[in-house]
Amino acid sequence: MKRACLAWVLGATQLLAAQITLAQAPSTGSGQAYPARPIRIVVPFPPGGASDVTARMLADKFASSWGANVVVDNRTGASGIIGTDIVAKAAPDGYTLGFVALSFAINPSIHKLPYDANRDFTYITVVASNPLALVVNNNVPANSVKALIDLARAKPDALSFASSGTGTSPHMSAELFKLLAGVQILHVPYKGSTAAHPDLLGGRVSMMFDPVAAILPHIKAGRVRALGVTSKNRSAELPDAPPIADAVPGYESTSWVLIMGPAKIPAAVSDRLHKETVRALAFPDVKERLARMGSDVVGSSPQEARTFIRAELEKWAKTVKAAGITSAQ
């Protein structure tokens, strides 16, 4: 009789614990605890890039933590607009998320979009930011950002800068530099960052803004010189390169990644997504891999993420207008 009574008490205790856990789990609004089915993270870029790799790291951590299936869905095209629109039009239940980058903040100023960046999304967190390095080929007689500015002012359009294409982070980082420094430098677009490197190293273009991880081997080999970095603080990978803002007040341009969902995701669900993302970013293996990619972990609050996006939209709108960039370019 005592054993039966004890078994009943233990069973009741376990049932109560399960009920409490279920009650504490966020709901999507249908009464089901979240997550109750597979989660899709839409990445509007090809597999293998920094955004894709980062999204897959987080997807693995989500799946491990929740015991749910988390799938990364690469939907490329139109500067990330196709994949982003899928997220905007998804059901606001937390089962379709988006993983966007700097192009998300630039696109509204260049393209006609099927969504509104301020209205149609729930921002979860800025995951990480990637500083770019300002590098010059070894023929350019400038060993500092200030010396480069002086050279550009003395000879307008005599210097040229390579980019990975119109509207990309290397291009826009250079345009912001031109705007704030008050210089004229000729833009030479290429089909990708690595496609520009031979002409940069060979002296056929003067300079380039490029993600630190992409250009670092050439810097270490002495094939190009790093004059500065685009972030507010120095890069761990380039400790001798000062922030460009030291010579150009107000300058900052990083290639960031952000996780979001469609507008009106229930607060309990978005809060859980935020907490889980920040928890995943604290894992040593995640931090180490992001550092190898040249990324700095951010993990901002949802409100900070929304404030950040608004500031980025405003900054790049001004830059695009000043540079005269259009969708036809």
Coordinates of C-alpha atoms in Angstrom, one line a residue:
M1 CA 0.0 0.0 0.0
K2 CA 2.9 2.4 0.9
R3 CA 4.6 1.7 -2.5
A4 CA 1.4 2.3 -4.4
C5 CA 0.8 5.6 -2.5
L6 CA 4.4 6.7 -3.1
A7 CA 4.1 5.9 -6.8
W8 CA 0.9 7.9 -7.0
V9 CA 2.6 10.9 -5.3
L10 CA 5.6 10.7 -7.7
G11 CA 3.3 10.4 -10.7
A12 CA 1.2 13.4 -9.6
T13 CA 4.4 15.4 -9.0
Q14 CA 5.7 14.7 -12.4
L15 CA 2.4 15.5 -14.0
L16 CA 2.3 18.8 -12.1
A17 CA 5.8 19.7 -13.2
A18 CA 4.9 18.9 -16.8
Q19 CA 1.8 21.1 -16.6
I20 CA 3.9 24.0 -15.1
T21 CA 6.5 23.7 -17.9
L22 CA 3.8 23.7 -20.5
A23 CA 2.1 26.7 -19.0
Q24 CA 5.5 28.6 -19.0
A25 CA 6.2 27.7 -22.6
P26 CA 5.2 30.5 -25.0
S27 CA 2.3 29.9 -27.3
T28 CA 1.9 30.9 -30.9
G29 CA -1.7 31.9 -30.3
S30 CA -3.2 28.5 -31.4
G31 CA -2.8 27.1 -27.9
Q32 CA 0.3 25.0 -28.8
A33 CA 3.6 25.5 -27.0
Y34 CA 6.3 27.0 -29.1
P35 CA 8.0 25.5 -30.9
A36 CA 5.6 22.6 -31.8
R37 CA 6.7 22.1 -35.4
P38 CA 9.7 22.8 -37.7
I39 CA 11.1 26.3 -37.9
R40 CA 12.4 27.8 -41.1
I41 CA 15.1 30.4 -41.3
V42 CA 15.1 32.1 -44.7
V43 CA 18.5 33.3 -45.8
P44 CA 18.3 35.5 -48.9
F45 CA 21.9 34.8 -49.9
P46 CA 23.7 31.7 -51.4
P47 CA 25.0 28.9 -49.2
G48 CA 28.5 29.3 -47.9
G49 CA 28.6 33.0 -47.2
A50 CA 29.0 34.6 -43.8
S51 CA 25.2 35.1 -43.3
D52 CA 24.5 31.5 -44.3
V53 CA 27.2 30.1 -42.0
T54 CA 26.0 32.2 -39.1
A55 CA 22.4 31.2 -39.6
R56 CA 23.3 27.5 -39.7
M57 CA 25.2 27.8 -36.5
L58 CA 22.2 29.3 -34.7
A59 CA 19.8 26.8 -36.4
D60 CA 21.9 23.9 -34.9
K61 CA 21.8 25.5 -31.4
F62 CA 18.0 26.1 -31.6
A63 CA 17.5 22.5 -32.7
S64 CA 19.6 21.2 -29.9
S65 CA 18.0 23.3 -27.3
W66 CA 14.4 22.8 -28.3
G67 CA 14.5 19.4 -29.8
A68 CA 12.8 20.9 -32.9
N69 CA 13.7 20.6 -36.6
V70 CA 15.2 24.0 -37.7
V71 CA 15.8 24.3 -41.5
V72 CA 17.8 27.0 -43.2
D73 CA 16.2 27.9 -46.6
N74 CA 18.4 29.8 -49.0
R75 CA 16.1 32.0 -51.2
T76 CA 18.5 34.1 -53.3
G77 CA 17.9 36.9 -55.9
A78 CA 17.3 40.6 -56.3
S79 CA 19.8 41.7 -53.7
G80 CA 18.1 39.7 -51.0
I81 CA 14.6 41.1 -51.7
I82 CA 13.1 37.8 -52.8
G83 CA 13.9 36.0 -49.6
T84 CA 13.1 39.0 -47.4
D85 CA 9.6 39.3 -49.0
I86 CA 8.9 35.6 -48.1
V87 CA 9.5 36.5 -44.5
A88 CA 7.4 39.6 -44.7
K89 CA 4.4 37.7 -46.0
A90 CA 4.7 34.6 -43.7
A91 CA 2.3 33.9 -40.9
P92 CA 3.4 35.8 -37.7
D93 CA 3.7 32.6 -35.6
G94 CA 7.5 32.4 -35.2
Y95 CA 7.9 29.4 -37.6
T96 CA 9.3 31.5 -40.4
L97 CA 12.3 33.7 -39.6
G98 CA 14.6 35.8 -41.7
F99 CA 18.4 36.3 -41.6
V100 CA 19.3 39.6 -43.3
A101 CA 22.4 41.7 -43.8
L102 CA 23.4 45.3 -44.6
S103 CA 21.7 45.1 -48.1
F104 CA 18.3 45.0 -46.2
A105 CA 18.9 48.6 -45.0
I106 CA 20.3 49.8 -48.4
N107 CA 17.6 48.3 -50.7
P108 CA 14.8 50.7 -49.8
S109 CA 16.8 53.6 -51.1
I110 CA 17.6 51.9 -54.4
H111 CA 14.8 49.5 -55.3
K112 CA 11.0 49.5 -55.2
L113 CA 10.1 46.9 -52.6
P114 CA 7.1 44.7 -52.0
Y115 CA 7.4 45.3 -48.2
D116 CA 8.1 48.1 -45.8
A117 CA 11.2 47.7 -43.7
N118 CA 9.8 49.7 -40.8
R119 CA 6.3 48.2 -40.7
D120 CA 6.4 44.6 -41.9
F121 CA 8.9 42.9 -39.5
T122 CA 9.5 41.9 -35.9
Y123 CA 13.2 42.4 -35.1
I124 CA 14.7 39.8 -32.8
T125 CA 18.3 40.8 -32.5
V126 CA 21.4 42.1 -34.3
V127 CA 23.4 38.9 -34.3
A128 CA 26.9 40.1 -35.2
S129 CA 28.7 42.8 -37.1
N130 CA 31.6 42.5 -39.5
P131 CA 34.0 45.4 -39.8
L132 CA 35.6 46.2 -43.2
A133 CA 39.2 47.2 -43.7
L134 CA 40.2 50.2 -45.9
V135 CA 43.2 48.9 -47.9
V136 CA 45.4 50.5 -50.5
N137 CA 47.8 48.9 -53.0
N138 CA 51.5 49.3 -52.4
N139 CA 51.8 52.0 -55.1
V140 CA 49.5 54.5 -53.3
P141 CA 51.7 57.0 -51.4
A142 CA 49.6 57.2 -48.2
N143 CA 50.2 55.5 -44.9
S144 CA 47.2 56.8 -43.0
V145 CA 43.6 57.6 -43.6
K146 CA 44.4 61.3 -43.3
A147 CA 47.1 61.1 -45.8
L148 CA 44.8 59.3 -48.2
I149 CA 42.2 62.0 -47.8
D150 CA 44.8 64.7 -48.5
L151 CA 45.9 62.8 -51.6
A152 CA 42.3 62.4 -52.9
R153 CA 41.5 66.1 -52.3
A154 CA 44.6 67.1 -54.2
K155 CA 43.7 65.0 -57.2
P156 CA 39.9 64.5 -57.5
D157 CA 39.0 61.2 -59.3
A158 CA 42.7 60.3 -59.7
L159 CA 42.2 57.5 -57.1
S160 CA 39.9 54.6 -57.7
F161 CA 38.2 52.1 -55.4
A162 CA 37.1 48.5 -56.2
S163 CA 33.9 47.0 -54.8
S164 CA 32.1 43.7 -55.0
G165 CA 29.3 45.3 -56.9
T166 CA 26.9 48.3 -56.8
G167 CA 25.0 48.5 -53.5
T168 CA 27.2 46.0 -51.6
S169 CA 28.8 46.8 -48.3
P170 CA 32.2 47.5 -49.8
H171 CA 30.7 49.9 -52.3
M172 CA 28.5 51.7 -49.7
S173 CA 31.3 51.9 -47.2
A174 CA 33.4 53.7 -49.8
E175 CA 30.5 56.0 -50.7
L176 CA 29.9 56.9 -47.1
F177 CA 33.7 57.6 -46.8
K178 CA 33.6 59.9 -49.8
L179 CA 30.5 61.7 -48.5
L180 CA 31.9 62.4 -45.0
A181 CA 35.5 63.0 -46.0
G182 CA 34.5 65.3 -48.9
V183 CA 36.5 63.5 -51.6
Q184 CA 36.0 62.2 -55.1
I185 CA 37.2 58.7 -55.9
L186 CA 36.2 56.7 -58.9
H187 CA 34.1 53.5 -58.4
V188 CA 35.1 50.3 -60.2
P189 CA 32.6 47.5 -59.5
Y190 CA 33.4 43.8 -59.8
K191 CA 31.4 40.6 -59.6
G192 CA 32.4 39.8 -56.1
S193 CA 35.1 40.7 -53.6
T194 CA 37.7 38.1 -54.7
A195 CA 37.2 39.1 -58.4
A196 CA 38.5 42.6 -57.5
H197 CA 41.6 41.4 -55.6
P198 CA 43.9 40.8 -58.7
D199 CA 43.4 44.4 -59.9
L200 CA 43.8 45.7 -56.4
L201 CA 47.0 43.8 -55.8
G202 CA 48.3 44.6 -59.3
G203 CA 47.8 48.4 -58.8
R204 CA 45.1 48.8 -61.4
V205 CA 42.7 50.1 -58.7
S206 CA 44.0 52.2 -55.8
M207 CA 42.0 51.0 -52.9
M208 CA 39.1 49.0 -51.5
F209 CA 36.9 48.5 -48.5
D210 CA 36.7 44.8 -47.9
P211 CA 35.5 42.5 -45.0
V212 CA 38.5 41.9 -42.8
A213 CA 38.3 38.1 -43.1
A214 CA 38.4 38.4 -46.9
I215 CA 41.4 40.7 -47.3
L216 CA 43.4 39.6 -44.2
P217 CA 45.6 37.1 -46.0
H218 CA 46.7 39.8 -48.5
I219 CA 47.4 42.2 -45.6
K220 CA 49.5 39.7 -43.7
A221 CA 51.4 38.9 -46.9
G222 CA 52.2 42.5 -47.4
R223 CA 50.5 42.7 -50.8
V224 CA 48.2 45.6 -49.6
R225 CA 48.3 48.0 -46.7
A226 CA 45.5 48.4 -44.2
L227 CA 45.0 52.1 -43.3
G228 CA 41.9 51.7 -41.1
V229 CA 38.8 49.8 -40.1
T230 CA 35.1 50.8 -40.6
S231 CA 34.0 49.9 -37.1
K232 CA 34.0 52.2 -34.0
N233 CA 36.6 50.1 -32.3
R234 CA 39.8 48.4 -33.6
S235 CA 39.5 44.9 -35.0
A236 CA 41.2 42.1 -33.0
E237 CA 42.5 40.8 -36.4
L238 CA 44.0 44.2 -37.3
P239 CA 45.0 45.8 -34.0
D240 CA 47.3 48.3 -35.8
A241 CA 44.6 49.7 -38.0
P242 CA 42.7 52.5 -36.3
P243 CA 39.0 53.2 -36.7
I244 CA 38.4 55.5 -39.8
A245 CA 36.3 57.6 -37.5
D246 CA 39.5 58.9 -35.9
A247 CA 40.1 60.8 -39.1
V248 CA 36.6 61.1 -40.3
P249 CA 34.2 61.9 -37.4
G250 CA 30.9 60.1 -37.5
Y251 CA 32.1 57.4 -39.9
E252 CA 30.9 53.8 -39.2
S253 CA 30.0 51.1 -41.7
T254 CA 29.8 47.4 -40.8
S255 CA 28.4 44.4 -42.6
W256 CA 26.0 43.1 -40.0
V257 CA 23.6 40.2 -39.8
L258 CA 20.2 40.3 -38.0
I259 CA 17.5 37.8 -37.3
M260 CA 13.8 38.8 -37.6
G261 CA 10.4 37.6 -38.4
P262 CA 7.2 38.9 -39.9
A263 CA 5.3 41.7 -38.1
K264 CA 3.1 40.9 -35.1
I265 CA 4.8 37.8 -33.8
P266 CA 3.4 37.2 -30.3
A267 CA 5.6 38.9 -27.7
A268 CA 6.1 35.6 -25.8
V269 CA 7.4 33.9 -28.9
S270 CA 9.7 36.8 -30.0
D271 CA 11.0 37.1 -26.5
R272 CA 11.9 33.4 -26.4
L273 CA 13.6 33.7 -29.8
H274 CA 15.6 36.6 -28.5
K275 CA 16.7 34.8 -25.3
E276 CA 17.6 31.6 -27.2
T277 CA 19.6 33.6 -29.8
V278 CA 21.6 35.4 -27.2
R279 CA 22.2 32.2 -25.3
A280 CA 23.4 30.5 -28.5
L281 CA 25.8 33.4 -29.2
A282 CA 27.4 32.8 -25.8
F283 CA 28.6 29.3 -26.6
P284 CA 32.4 29.2 -26.9
D285 CA 32.3 27.3 -30.2
V286 CA 30.0 29.9 -31.8
K287 CA 32.0 32.8 -30.5
E288 CA 35.2 31.2 -31.8
R289 CA 33.9 30.5 -35.2
L290 CA 32.4 34.0 -35.6
A291 CA 35.8 35.5 -34.5
R292 CA 37.5 33.4 -37.2
M293 CA 35.1 35.0 -39.7
G294 CA 36.0 38.5 -38.5
S295 CA 32.6 39.0 -36.8
D296 CA 31.9 40.7 -33.5
V297 CA 29.0 39.2 -31.5
V298 CA 26.3 41.8 -30.8
G299 CA 23.1 40.2 -29.4
S300 CA 21.1 43.4 -29.0
S301 CA 17.6 43.7 -27.5
P302 CA 14.6 43.7 -29.9
Q303 CA 14.2 47.5 -29.2
E304 CA 17.8 48.1 -29.8
A305 CA 17.6 46.1 -33.1
R306 CA 14.7 48.2 -34.3
T307 CA 16.4 51.5 -33.3
F308 CA 19.5 50.2 -35.1
I309 CA 17.6 49.4 -38.3
R310 CA 15.9 52.8 -38.4
A311 CA 19.3 54.5 -38.0
E312 CA 20.8 52.3 -40.8
L313 CA 17.9 53.1 -43.1
E314 CA 18.4 56.8 -42.6
K315 CA 22.1 56.7 -43.0
W316 CA 22.1 54.7 -46.2
A317 CA 19.3 56.8 -47.7
K318 CA 21.4 59.9 -47.4
T319 CA 24.5 58.1 -48.8
V320 CA 22.6 56.7 -51.8
K321 CA 21.1 60.1 -52.6
A322 CA 24.5 61.8 -52.3
A323 CA 26.1 59.2 -54.5
G324 CA 23.3 59.3 -57.1
I325 CA 22.9 55.5 -57.0
T326 CA 19.9 54.0 -58.9
S327 CA 18.6 50.5 -59.5
A328 CA 19.7 50.8 -63.1
Q329 CA 23.4 50.8 -62.2

